[in-house]
Short mmCIF file of C-alpha atoms in Angstrom, two decimals:
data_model
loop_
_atom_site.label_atom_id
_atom_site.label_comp_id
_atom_site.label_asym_id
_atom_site.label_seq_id
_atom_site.Cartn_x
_atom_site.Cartn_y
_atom_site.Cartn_z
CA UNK O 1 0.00 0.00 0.00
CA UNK O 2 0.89 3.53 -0.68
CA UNK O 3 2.18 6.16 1.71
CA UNK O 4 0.78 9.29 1.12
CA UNK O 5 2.34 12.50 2.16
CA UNK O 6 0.62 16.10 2.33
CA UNK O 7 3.21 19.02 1.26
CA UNK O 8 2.32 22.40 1.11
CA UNK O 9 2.29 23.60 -2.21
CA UNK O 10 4.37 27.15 -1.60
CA UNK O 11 6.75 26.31 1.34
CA UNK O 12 7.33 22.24 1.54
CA UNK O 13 8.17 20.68 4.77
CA UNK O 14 11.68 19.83 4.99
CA UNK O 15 11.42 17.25 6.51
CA UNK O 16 8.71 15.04 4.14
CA UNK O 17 10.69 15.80 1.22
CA UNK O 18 13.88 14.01 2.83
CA UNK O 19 11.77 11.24 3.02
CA UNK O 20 10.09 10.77 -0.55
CA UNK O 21 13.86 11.69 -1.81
CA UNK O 22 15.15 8.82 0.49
CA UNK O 23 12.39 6.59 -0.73
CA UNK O 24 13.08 7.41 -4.19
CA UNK O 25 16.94 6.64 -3.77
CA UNK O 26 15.74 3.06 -2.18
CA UNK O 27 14.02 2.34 -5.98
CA UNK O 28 10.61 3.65 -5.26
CA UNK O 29 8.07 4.56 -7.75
CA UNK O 30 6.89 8.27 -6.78
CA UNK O 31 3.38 10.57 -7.95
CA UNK O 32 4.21 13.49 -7.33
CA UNK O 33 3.09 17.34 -8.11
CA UNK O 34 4.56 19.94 -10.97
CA UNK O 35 3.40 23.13 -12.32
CA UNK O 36 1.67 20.86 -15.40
CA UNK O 37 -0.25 17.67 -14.10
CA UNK O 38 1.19 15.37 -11.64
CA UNK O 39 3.75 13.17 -13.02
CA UNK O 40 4.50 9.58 -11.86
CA UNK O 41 8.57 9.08 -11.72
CA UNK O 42 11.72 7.19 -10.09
CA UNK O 43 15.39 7.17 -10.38
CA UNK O 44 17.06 7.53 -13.14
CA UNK O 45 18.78 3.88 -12.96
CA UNK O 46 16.02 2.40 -11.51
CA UNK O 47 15.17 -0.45 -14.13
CA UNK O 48 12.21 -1.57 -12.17
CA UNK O 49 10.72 1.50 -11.69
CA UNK O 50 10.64 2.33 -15.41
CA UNK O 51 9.29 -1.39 -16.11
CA UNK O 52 6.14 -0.42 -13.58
CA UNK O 53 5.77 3.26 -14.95
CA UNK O 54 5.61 1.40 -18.83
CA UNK O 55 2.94 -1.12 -17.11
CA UNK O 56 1.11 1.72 -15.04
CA UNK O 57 0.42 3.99 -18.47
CA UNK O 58 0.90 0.98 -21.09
CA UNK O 59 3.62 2.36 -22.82
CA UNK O 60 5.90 1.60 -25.61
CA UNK O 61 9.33 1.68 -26.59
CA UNK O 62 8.99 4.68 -28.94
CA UNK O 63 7.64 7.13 -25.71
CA UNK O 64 9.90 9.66 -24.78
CA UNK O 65 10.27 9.97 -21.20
CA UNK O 66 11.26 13.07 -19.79
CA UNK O 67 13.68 13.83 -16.81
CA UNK O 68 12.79 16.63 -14.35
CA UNK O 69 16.00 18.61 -13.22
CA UNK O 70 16.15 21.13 -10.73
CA UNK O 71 18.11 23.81 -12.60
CA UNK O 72 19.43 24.27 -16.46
CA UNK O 73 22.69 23.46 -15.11
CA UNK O 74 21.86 19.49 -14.50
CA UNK O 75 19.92 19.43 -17.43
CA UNK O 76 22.87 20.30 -19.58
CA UNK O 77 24.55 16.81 -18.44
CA UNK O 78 22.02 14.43 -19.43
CA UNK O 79 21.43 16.28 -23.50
CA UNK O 80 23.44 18.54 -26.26
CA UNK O 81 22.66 21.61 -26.25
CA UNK O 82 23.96 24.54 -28.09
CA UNK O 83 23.98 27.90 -28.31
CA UNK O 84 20.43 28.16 -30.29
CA UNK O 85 19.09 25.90 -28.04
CA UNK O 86 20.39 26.96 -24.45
CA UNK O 87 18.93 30.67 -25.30
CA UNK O 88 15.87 29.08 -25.41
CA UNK O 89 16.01 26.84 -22.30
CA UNK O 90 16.99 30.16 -20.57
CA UNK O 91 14.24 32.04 -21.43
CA UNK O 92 11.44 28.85 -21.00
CA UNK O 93 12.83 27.53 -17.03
CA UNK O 94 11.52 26.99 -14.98
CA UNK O 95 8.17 26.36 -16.80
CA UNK O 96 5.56 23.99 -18.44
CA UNK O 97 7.73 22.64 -21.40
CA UNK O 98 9.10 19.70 -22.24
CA UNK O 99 12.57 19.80 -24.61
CA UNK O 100 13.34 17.08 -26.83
CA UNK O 101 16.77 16.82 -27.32
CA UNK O 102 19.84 14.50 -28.09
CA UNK O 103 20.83 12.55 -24.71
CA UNK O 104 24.26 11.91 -23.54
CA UNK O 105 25.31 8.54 -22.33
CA UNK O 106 24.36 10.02 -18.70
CA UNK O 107 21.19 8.46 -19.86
CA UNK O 108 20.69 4.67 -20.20
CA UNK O 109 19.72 4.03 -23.57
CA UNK O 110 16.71 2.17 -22.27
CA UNK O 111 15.10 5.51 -21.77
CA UNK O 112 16.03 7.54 -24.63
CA UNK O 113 14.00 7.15 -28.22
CA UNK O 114 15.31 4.13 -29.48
CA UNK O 115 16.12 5.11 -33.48
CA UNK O 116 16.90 9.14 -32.72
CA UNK O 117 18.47 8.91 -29.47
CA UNK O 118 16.79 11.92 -28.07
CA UNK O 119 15.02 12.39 -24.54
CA UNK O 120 12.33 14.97 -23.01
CA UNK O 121 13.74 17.43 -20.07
CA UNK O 122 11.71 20.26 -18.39
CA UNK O 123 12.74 22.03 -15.58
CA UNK O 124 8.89 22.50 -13.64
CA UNK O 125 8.05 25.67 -12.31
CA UNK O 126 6.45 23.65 -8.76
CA UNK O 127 7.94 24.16 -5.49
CA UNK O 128 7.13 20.66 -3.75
CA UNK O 129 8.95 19.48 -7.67
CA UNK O 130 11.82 21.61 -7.09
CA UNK O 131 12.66 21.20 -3.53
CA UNK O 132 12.30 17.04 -4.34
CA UNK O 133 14.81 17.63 -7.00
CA UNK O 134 17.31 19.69 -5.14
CA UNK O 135 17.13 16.85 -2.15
CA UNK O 136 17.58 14.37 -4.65
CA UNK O 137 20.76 15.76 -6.47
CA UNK O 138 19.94 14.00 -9.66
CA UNK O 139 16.91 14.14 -12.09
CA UNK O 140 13.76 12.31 -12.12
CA UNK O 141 12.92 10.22 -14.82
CA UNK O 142 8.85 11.20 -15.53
CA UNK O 143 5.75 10.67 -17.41
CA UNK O 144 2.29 12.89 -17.06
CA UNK O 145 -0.07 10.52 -14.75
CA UNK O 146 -1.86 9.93 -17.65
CA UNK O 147 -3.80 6.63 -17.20
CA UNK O 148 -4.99 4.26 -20.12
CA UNK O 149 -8.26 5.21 -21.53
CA UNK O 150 -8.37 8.41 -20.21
CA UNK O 151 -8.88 11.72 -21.78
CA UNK O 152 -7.12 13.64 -19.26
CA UNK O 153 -4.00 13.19 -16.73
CA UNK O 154 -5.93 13.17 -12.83
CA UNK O 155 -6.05 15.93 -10.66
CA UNK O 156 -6.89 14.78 -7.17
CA UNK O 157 -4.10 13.24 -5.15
CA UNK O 158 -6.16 11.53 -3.04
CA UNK O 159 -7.93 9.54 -5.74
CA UNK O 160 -4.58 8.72 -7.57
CA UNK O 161 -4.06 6.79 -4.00
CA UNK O 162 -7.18 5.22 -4.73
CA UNK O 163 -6.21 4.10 -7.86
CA UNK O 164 -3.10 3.31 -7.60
CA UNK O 165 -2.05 2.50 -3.82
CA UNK O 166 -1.03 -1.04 -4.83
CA UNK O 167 1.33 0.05 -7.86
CA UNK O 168 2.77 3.15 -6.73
CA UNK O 169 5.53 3.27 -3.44
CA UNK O 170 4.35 7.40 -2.82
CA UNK O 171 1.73 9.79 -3.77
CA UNK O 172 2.82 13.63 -2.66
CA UNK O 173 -0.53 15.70 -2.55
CA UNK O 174 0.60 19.02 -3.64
CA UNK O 175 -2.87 20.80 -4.66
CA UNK O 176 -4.46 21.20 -7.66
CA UNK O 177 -1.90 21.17 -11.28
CA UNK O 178 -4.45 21.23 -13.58
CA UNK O 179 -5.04 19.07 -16.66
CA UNK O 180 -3.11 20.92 -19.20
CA UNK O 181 0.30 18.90 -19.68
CA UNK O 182 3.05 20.33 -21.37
CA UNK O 183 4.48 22.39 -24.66
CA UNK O 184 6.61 20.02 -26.34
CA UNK O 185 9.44 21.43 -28.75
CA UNK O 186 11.63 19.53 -30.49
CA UNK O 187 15.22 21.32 -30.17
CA UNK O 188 17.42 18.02 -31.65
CA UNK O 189 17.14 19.74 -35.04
CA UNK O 190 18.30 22.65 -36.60
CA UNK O 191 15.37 24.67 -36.18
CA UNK O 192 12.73 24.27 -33.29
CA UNK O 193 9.38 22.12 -33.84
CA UNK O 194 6.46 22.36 -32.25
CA UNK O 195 5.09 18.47 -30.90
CA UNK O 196 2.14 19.16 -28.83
CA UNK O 197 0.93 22.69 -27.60
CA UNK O 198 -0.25 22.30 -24.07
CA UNK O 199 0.20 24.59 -20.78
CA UNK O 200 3.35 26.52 -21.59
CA UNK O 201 3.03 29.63 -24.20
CA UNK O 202 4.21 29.85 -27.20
CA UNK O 203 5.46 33.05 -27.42
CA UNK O 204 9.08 32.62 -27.24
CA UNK O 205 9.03 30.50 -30.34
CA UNK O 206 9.00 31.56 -33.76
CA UNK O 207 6.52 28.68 -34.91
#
């Protein structure tokens, strides 16, 4: 079963967020809050956990998972990013997009796009998400809690226990994060693409 922990959505207890970070580090599978959905995730070399997050949201091989960082400075470990590209992640984080672009082998290939080798990062613009982060000291791989069959991702922390207390190691009630998941933009390219318009605008692109 589940624990369940209650963090307050502007100023998160110390104290509770030592303990889903320690939980994490022990290979458990965490819901927890961002400033786009909430967003199931584990460690980044946690085999198992990605095997449970596939079964959870029956995914693929061809789904790009993303990994949450804390800053743009651990995000530049795990992809390539040049000068075109790091303007941009500059001026978008913290915030509710997802970047697509061409992993290092800081990530397991397991998690990266099989054929193009690329991998989703975001930096979310969430408190309880950033102070989890900074305790961890490494990113989170993530997908949106989006469940099979649904239309949208849930929104109620206490149901997601409901639903998933026998599949899930955590659930961090954070409030409310809406429905609306993230921008996606391709950067692996030469130009930016636009993959999915969602929560984050689109004004700093020239799509």
């Amino acid at each position: 079963m589940s624990q369940f922990f209650s963090i307050h959505a502007e100023n998160p207890q110390a104290r509770l967020i030592k303990q889903a970070a320690d939980l994490i580090r022990k290979g458990g599978l965490v819901v927890y809050p961002t400033d786009s959905c909430y967003a199931i995730g584990c460690a980044l070399d946690n085999k198992d956990g990605i095997d449970r997050i596939r079964k959870i949201r029956q995914l693929d091989d061809k789904h790009h998972f993303t990994l949450a960082c804390r800053d743009l400075s651990q995000l530049g470990n795990y992809a390539r990013v040049d000068n075109q590209a790091f303007r941009l992640l500059k001026a978008a984080t913290p915030g509710s997009y997802t970047f697509i672009l061409l992993a290092t082998k800081e990530v397991p290939r397991r998690v990266s796009h099989p054929k193009k080798l690329t991998i989703g990062l975001r930096v979310p613009d969430h408190p309880v998400a950033l102070a989890l982060l900074e305790e961890l000291g490494e990113p989170l791989l993530s997908s949106s809690l989006l469940l099979p069959n649904e239309e949208y991702p849930m929104t109620d922390a206490w149901e997601i226990r409901d639903r998933l207390e026998h599949e899930v190691d955590l659930v961090i009630e954070g409030g409310y994060c809406g429905t609306d998941p993230t921008t996606v933009v391709d950067l692996s390219g030469d130009m930016p693409v636009l993959i999915r318009e969602g929560k984050g605008s689109l004004a700093l692109f020239s799509f």
